[in-house]
Short mmCIF file of C-alpha atoms in Angstrom, two decimals:
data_model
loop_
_atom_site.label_atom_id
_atom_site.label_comp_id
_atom_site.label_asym_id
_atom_site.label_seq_id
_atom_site.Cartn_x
_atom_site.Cartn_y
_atom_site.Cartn_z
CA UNK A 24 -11.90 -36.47 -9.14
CA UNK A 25 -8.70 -35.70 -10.42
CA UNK A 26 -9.57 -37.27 -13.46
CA UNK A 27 -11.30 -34.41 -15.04
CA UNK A 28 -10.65 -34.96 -18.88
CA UNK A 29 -12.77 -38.48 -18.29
CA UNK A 30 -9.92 -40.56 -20.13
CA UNK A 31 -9.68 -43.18 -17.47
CA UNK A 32 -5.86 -42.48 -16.85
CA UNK A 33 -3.95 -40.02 -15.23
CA UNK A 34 -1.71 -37.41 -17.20
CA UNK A 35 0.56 -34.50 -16.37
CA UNK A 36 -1.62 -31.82 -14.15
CA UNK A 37 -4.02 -34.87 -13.15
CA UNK A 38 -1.48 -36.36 -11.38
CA UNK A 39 -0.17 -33.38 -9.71
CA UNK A 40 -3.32 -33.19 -8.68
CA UNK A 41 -3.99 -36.76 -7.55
CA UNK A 42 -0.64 -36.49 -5.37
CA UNK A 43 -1.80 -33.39 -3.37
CA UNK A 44 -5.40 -34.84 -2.97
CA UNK A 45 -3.51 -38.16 -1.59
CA UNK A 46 -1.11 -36.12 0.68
CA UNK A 47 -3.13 -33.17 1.70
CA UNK A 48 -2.51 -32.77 5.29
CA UNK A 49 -4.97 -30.04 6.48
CA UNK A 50 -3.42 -29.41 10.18
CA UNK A 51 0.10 -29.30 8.50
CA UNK A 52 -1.75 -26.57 6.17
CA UNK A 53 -3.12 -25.01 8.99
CA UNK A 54 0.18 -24.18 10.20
CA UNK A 55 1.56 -22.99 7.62
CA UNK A 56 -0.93 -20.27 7.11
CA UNK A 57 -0.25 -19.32 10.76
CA UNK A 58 3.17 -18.33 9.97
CA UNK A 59 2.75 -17.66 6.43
CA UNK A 60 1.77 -13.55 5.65
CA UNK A 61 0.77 -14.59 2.13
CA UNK A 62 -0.62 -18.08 2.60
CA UNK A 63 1.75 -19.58 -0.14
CA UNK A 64 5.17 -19.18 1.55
CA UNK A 65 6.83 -19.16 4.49
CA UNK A 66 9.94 -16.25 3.54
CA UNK A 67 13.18 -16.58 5.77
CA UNK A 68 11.91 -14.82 8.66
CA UNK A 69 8.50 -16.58 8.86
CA UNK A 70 9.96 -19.58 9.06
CA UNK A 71 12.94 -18.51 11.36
CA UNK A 72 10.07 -17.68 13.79
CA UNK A 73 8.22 -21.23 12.78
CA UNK A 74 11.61 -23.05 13.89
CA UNK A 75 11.62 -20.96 17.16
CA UNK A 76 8.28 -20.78 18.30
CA UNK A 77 6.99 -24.49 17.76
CA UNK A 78 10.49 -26.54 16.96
CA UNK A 79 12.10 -24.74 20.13
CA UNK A 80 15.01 -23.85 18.06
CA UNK A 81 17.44 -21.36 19.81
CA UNK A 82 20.73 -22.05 18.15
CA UNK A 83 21.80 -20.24 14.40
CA UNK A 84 18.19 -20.52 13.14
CA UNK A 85 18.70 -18.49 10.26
CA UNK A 86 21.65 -20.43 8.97
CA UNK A 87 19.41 -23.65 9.86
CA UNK A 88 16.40 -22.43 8.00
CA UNK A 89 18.19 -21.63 4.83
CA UNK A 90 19.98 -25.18 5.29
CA UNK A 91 16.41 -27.06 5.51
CA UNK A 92 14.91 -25.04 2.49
CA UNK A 93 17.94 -25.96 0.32
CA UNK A 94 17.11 -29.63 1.32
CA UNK A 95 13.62 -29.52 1.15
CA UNK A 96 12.05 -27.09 -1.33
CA UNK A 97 11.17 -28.88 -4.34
CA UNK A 98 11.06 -25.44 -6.17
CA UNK A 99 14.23 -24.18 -7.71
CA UNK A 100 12.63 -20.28 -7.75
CA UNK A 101 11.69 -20.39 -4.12
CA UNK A 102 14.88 -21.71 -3.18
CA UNK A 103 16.91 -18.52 -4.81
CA UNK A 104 14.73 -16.58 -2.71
CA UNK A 105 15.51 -18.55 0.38
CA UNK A 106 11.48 -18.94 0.38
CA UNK A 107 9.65 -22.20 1.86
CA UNK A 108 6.10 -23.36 -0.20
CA UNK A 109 3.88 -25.92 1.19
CA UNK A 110 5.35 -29.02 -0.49
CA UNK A 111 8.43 -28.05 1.00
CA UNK A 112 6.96 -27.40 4.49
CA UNK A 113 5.41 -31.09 4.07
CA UNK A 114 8.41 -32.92 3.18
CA UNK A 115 10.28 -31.11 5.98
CA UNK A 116 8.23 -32.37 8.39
CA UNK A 117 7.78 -35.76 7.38
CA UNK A 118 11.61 -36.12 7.79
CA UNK A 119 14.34 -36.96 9.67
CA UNK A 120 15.20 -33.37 10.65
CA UNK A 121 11.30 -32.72 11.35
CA UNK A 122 10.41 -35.80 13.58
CA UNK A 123 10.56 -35.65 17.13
CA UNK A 124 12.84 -38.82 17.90
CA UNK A 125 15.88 -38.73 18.17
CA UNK A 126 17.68 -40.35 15.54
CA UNK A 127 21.07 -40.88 17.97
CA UNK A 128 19.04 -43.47 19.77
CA UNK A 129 18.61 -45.56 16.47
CA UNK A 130 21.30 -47.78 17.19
CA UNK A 131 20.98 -50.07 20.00
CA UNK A 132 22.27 -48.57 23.23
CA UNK A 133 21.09 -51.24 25.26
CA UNK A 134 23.05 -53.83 26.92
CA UNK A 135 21.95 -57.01 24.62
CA UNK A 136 24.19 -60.00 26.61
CA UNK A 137 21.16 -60.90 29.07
CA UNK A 138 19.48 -63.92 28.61
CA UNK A 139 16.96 -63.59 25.99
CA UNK A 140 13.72 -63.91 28.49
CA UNK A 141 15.17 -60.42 30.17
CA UNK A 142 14.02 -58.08 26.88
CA UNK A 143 10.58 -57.32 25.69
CA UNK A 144 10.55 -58.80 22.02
CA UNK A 145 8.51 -56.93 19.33
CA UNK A 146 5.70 -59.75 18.21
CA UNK A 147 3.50 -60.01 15.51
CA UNK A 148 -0.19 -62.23 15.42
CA UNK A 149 -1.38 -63.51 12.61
CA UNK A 150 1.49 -62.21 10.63
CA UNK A 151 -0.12 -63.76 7.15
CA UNK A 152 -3.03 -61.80 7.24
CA UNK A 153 -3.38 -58.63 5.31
CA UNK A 154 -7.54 -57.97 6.66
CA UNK A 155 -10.01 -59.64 8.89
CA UNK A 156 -9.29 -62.83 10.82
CA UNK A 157 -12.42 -64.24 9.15
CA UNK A 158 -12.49 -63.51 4.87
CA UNK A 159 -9.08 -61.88 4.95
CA UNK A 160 -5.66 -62.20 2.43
CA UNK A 161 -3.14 -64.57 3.38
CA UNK A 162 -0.05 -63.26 2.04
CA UNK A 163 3.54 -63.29 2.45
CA UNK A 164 3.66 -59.36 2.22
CA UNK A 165 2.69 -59.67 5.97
CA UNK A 166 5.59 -61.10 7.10
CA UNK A 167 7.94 -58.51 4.70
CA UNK A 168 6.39 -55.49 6.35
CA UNK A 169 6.52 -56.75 10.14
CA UNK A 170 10.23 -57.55 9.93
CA UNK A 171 10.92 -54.41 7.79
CA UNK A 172 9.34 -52.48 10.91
CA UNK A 173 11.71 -54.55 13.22
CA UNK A 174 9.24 -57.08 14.31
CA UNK A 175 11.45 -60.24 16.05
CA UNK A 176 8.71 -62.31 16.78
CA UNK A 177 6.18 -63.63 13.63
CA UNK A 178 3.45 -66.36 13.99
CA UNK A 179 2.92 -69.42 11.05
CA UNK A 180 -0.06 -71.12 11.37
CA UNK A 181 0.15 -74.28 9.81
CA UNK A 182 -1.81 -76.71 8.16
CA UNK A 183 -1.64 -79.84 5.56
CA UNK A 184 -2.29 -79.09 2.16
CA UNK A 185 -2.55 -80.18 -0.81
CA UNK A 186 0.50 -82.72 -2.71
CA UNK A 187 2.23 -82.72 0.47
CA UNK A 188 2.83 -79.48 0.81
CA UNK A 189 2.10 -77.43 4.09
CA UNK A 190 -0.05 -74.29 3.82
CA UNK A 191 -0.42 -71.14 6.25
CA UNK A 192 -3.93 -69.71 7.22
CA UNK A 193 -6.16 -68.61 9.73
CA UNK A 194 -7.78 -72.18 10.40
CA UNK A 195 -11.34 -73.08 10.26
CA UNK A 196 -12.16 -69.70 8.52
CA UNK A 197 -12.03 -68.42 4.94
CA UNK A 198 -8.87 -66.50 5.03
CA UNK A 199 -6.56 -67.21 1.48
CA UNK A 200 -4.00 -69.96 2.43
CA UNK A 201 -0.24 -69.34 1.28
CA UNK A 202 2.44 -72.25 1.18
CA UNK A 203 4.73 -73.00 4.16
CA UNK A 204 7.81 -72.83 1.78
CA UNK A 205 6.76 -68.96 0.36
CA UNK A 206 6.31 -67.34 3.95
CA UNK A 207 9.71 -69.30 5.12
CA UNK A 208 11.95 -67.69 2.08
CA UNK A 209 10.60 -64.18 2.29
CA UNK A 210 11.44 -64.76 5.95
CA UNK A 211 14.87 -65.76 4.87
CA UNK A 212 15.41 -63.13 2.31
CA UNK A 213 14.04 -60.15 5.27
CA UNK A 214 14.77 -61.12 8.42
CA UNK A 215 17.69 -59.13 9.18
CA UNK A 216 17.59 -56.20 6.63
CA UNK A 217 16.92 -54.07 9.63
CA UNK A 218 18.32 -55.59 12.77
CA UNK A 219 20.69 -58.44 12.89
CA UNK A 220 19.17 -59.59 16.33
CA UNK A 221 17.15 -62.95 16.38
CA UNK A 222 14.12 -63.85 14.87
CA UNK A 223 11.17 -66.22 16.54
CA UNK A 224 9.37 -68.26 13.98
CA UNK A 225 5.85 -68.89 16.42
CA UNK A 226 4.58 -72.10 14.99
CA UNK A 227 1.48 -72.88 15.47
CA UNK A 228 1.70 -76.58 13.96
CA UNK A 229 -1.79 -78.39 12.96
CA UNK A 230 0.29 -80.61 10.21
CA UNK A 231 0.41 -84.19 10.12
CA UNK A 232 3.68 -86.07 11.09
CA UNK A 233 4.38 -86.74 7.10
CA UNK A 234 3.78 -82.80 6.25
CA UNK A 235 5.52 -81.54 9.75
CA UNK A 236 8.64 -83.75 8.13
CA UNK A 237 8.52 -81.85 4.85
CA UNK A 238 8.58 -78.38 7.04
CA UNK A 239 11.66 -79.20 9.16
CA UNK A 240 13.04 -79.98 5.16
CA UNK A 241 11.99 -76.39 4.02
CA UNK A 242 13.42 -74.85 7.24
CA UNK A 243 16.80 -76.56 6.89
CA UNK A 244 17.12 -76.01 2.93
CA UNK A 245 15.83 -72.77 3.22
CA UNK A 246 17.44 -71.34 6.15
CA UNK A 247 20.44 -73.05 6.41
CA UNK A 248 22.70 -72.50 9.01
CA UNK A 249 20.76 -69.98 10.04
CA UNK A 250 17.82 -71.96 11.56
CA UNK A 251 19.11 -72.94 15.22
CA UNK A 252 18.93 -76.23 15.73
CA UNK A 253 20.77 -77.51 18.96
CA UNK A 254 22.03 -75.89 21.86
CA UNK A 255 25.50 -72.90 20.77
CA UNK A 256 27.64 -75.12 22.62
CA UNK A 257 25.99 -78.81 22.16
CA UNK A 258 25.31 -78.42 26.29
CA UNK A 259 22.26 -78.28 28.54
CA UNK A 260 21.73 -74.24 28.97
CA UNK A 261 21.20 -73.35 32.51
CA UNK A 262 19.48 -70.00 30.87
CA UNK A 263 18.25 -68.40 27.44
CA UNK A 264 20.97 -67.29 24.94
CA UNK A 265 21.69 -63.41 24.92
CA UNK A 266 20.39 -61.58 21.69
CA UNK A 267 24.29 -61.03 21.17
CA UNK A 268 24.82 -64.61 21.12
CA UNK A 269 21.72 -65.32 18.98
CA UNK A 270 23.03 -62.28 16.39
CA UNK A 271 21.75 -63.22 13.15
CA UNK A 272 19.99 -66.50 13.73
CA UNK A 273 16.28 -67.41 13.45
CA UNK A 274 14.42 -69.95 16.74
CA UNK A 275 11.69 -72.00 16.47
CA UNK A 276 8.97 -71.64 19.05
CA UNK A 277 6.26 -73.96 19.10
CA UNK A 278 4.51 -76.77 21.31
CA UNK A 279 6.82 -78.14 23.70
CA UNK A 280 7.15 -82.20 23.28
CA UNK A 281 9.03 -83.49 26.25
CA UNK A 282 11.97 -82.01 27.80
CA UNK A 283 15.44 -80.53 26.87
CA UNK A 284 16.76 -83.09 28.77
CA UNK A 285 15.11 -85.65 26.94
CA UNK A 286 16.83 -84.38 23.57
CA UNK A 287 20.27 -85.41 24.88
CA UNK A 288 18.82 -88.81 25.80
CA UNK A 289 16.13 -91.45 25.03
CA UNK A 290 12.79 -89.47 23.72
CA UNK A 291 9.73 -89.57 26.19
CA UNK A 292 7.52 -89.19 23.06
CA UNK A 293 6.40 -91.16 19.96
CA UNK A 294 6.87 -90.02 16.81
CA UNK A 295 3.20 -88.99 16.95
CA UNK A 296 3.80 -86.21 19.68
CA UNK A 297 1.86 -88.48 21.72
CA UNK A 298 2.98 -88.61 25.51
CA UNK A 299 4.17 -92.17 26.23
CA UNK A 300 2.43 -94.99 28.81
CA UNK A 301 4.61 -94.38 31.91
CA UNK A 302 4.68 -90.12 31.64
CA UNK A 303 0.88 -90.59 31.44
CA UNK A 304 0.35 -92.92 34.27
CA UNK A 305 2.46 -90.84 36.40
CA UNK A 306 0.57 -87.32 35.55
CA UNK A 307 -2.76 -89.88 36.77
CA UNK A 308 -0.86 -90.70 39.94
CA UNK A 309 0.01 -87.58 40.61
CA UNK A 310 -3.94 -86.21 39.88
CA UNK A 311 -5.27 -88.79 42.51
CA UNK A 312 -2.50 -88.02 45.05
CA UNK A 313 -3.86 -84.47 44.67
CA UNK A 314 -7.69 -85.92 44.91
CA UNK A 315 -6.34 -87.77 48.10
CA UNK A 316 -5.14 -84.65 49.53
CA UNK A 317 -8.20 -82.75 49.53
CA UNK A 318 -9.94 -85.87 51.18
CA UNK A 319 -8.08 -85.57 53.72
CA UNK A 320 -7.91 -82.31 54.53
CA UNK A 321 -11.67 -82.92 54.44
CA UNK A 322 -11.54 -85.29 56.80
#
């Protein structure tokens, strides 16, 4: 549409009017008019009253209003006239001074030195995918914008591919698939560009032993000392790390294989994941001492 001499690009006054098409915001527009005498500006006192009447204002509107139009008024001639036109009216609204939170809670003001299980964590499904679960892009862009909106929890799905080299997708479907290493440096690079508080890698592992080894090699080389490895002081926990503690470091979350307490001793597992002879034999004793119950109780 705003392509009117047919050239196939975009130039000077087709742009202009491309942008306003793109950021035409008819109940902002609405507004305006409502306060507006003219319907092309909002003069000092029309927007004193806009201020008042629907941004409860009470305090030195006037000097306010003149203070928001110098900001916010793209136009140099409506600004000498302390006037306020409808690009200006947009981008006033769509900013800090215009929103309705309240930007002194942007810091944290909670109390962050509970154990880690005490907060609600920001999560993300299927971080990788940019469409549908079923035909959709795999792409590390997911994982950029969740953490840039302060996401602390992202899933990898995980799967062998090709030359040894893991590969994220939605399994079984015919999403794109993205290497392991790719989603695990763009984690690295944007994890903490907007909170320093920890970050969850959800793994949802499907690799085989020899690719799961070449992904704990990409964590470490990637991540460094970042990646949390062990226990912060080499001791059995009796609860969760506090965010505080965890400030700046990134946790693994995936498929529990044995116990903590195993860790610090001899493993209850193969290599394989696989749950060894005796755990298995007692998890059968302990399913026909349940059977045995109910027999009884029968009886």
């Amino acid at each position: 549409m705003a392509d009117r001499s047919e050239s196939g690009t975009l130039e000077g006054e087709e742009f202009v009017m491309f942008y306003k098409a793109l950021t035409q915001r008819d109940e902002v527009f609405k507004i305006f008019q409502d306060f507006s005498k003219d319907g092309k500006k909002l003069t000092l006192l029309e927007f004193v009253d806009f201020l008042r009447q629907e941004q409860l204002e009470v305090e030195n509107t006037e000097e306010m209003a003149m203070d928001l139009i110098a900001r916010y008024e793209p136009s140099e001639t409506a600004k000498k006239r302390h006037a306020l036109s409808i690009d200006g009216f947009l981008m006033y609204l769509c900013s800090v001074d215009g929103a309705i939170f309240n930007v002194s809670h942007e810091p944290v003001y909670q109390e962050m030195k509970q154990p880690l299980c005490h907060y609600f964590i920001s999560s993300s499904h299927n971080t990788y995918l940019m469409e549908d679960q079923i035909r959709g892009q795999s792409s590390v862009e997911g994982y950029i914008r969740a953490l840039m909106r302060g996401c602390r929890c992202v899933e990898v799905d995980t799967w062998d591919g090709p030359n040894g080299e893991p590969i994220v997708y939605h399994g079984h479907t015919f999403t794109s698939k993205i290497f392991f290493k790719d989603v695990i440096s763009a984690i690295n690079k944007y994890a903490f560009r907007v909170s320093e508080f920890p970050v969850i890698l959800s793994l949802e592992n499907h690799c085989s032993v020899e690719q799961q080894d070449t992904m704990a090699q990409i964590l470490k080389s990637i991540l460094g000392e970042k990646l949390v490895t062990g226990t912060l002081d080499g001791r059995i926990p009796v609860h969760l790390p506090s965010p505080e503690e965890l400030r700046g470091k990134i946790i693994l979350k995936g498929k529990k294989i044995g116990s903590l307490e195993d860790s610090y001793g001899e493993p209850s597992v193969d290599p394989d994941g696989e749950v060894s002879e005796e755990e298995d034999g007692a998890e059968v004793d302990e399913e026909n001492i349940h059977n045995e119950d109910k027999k009884e109780s029968k009886a």
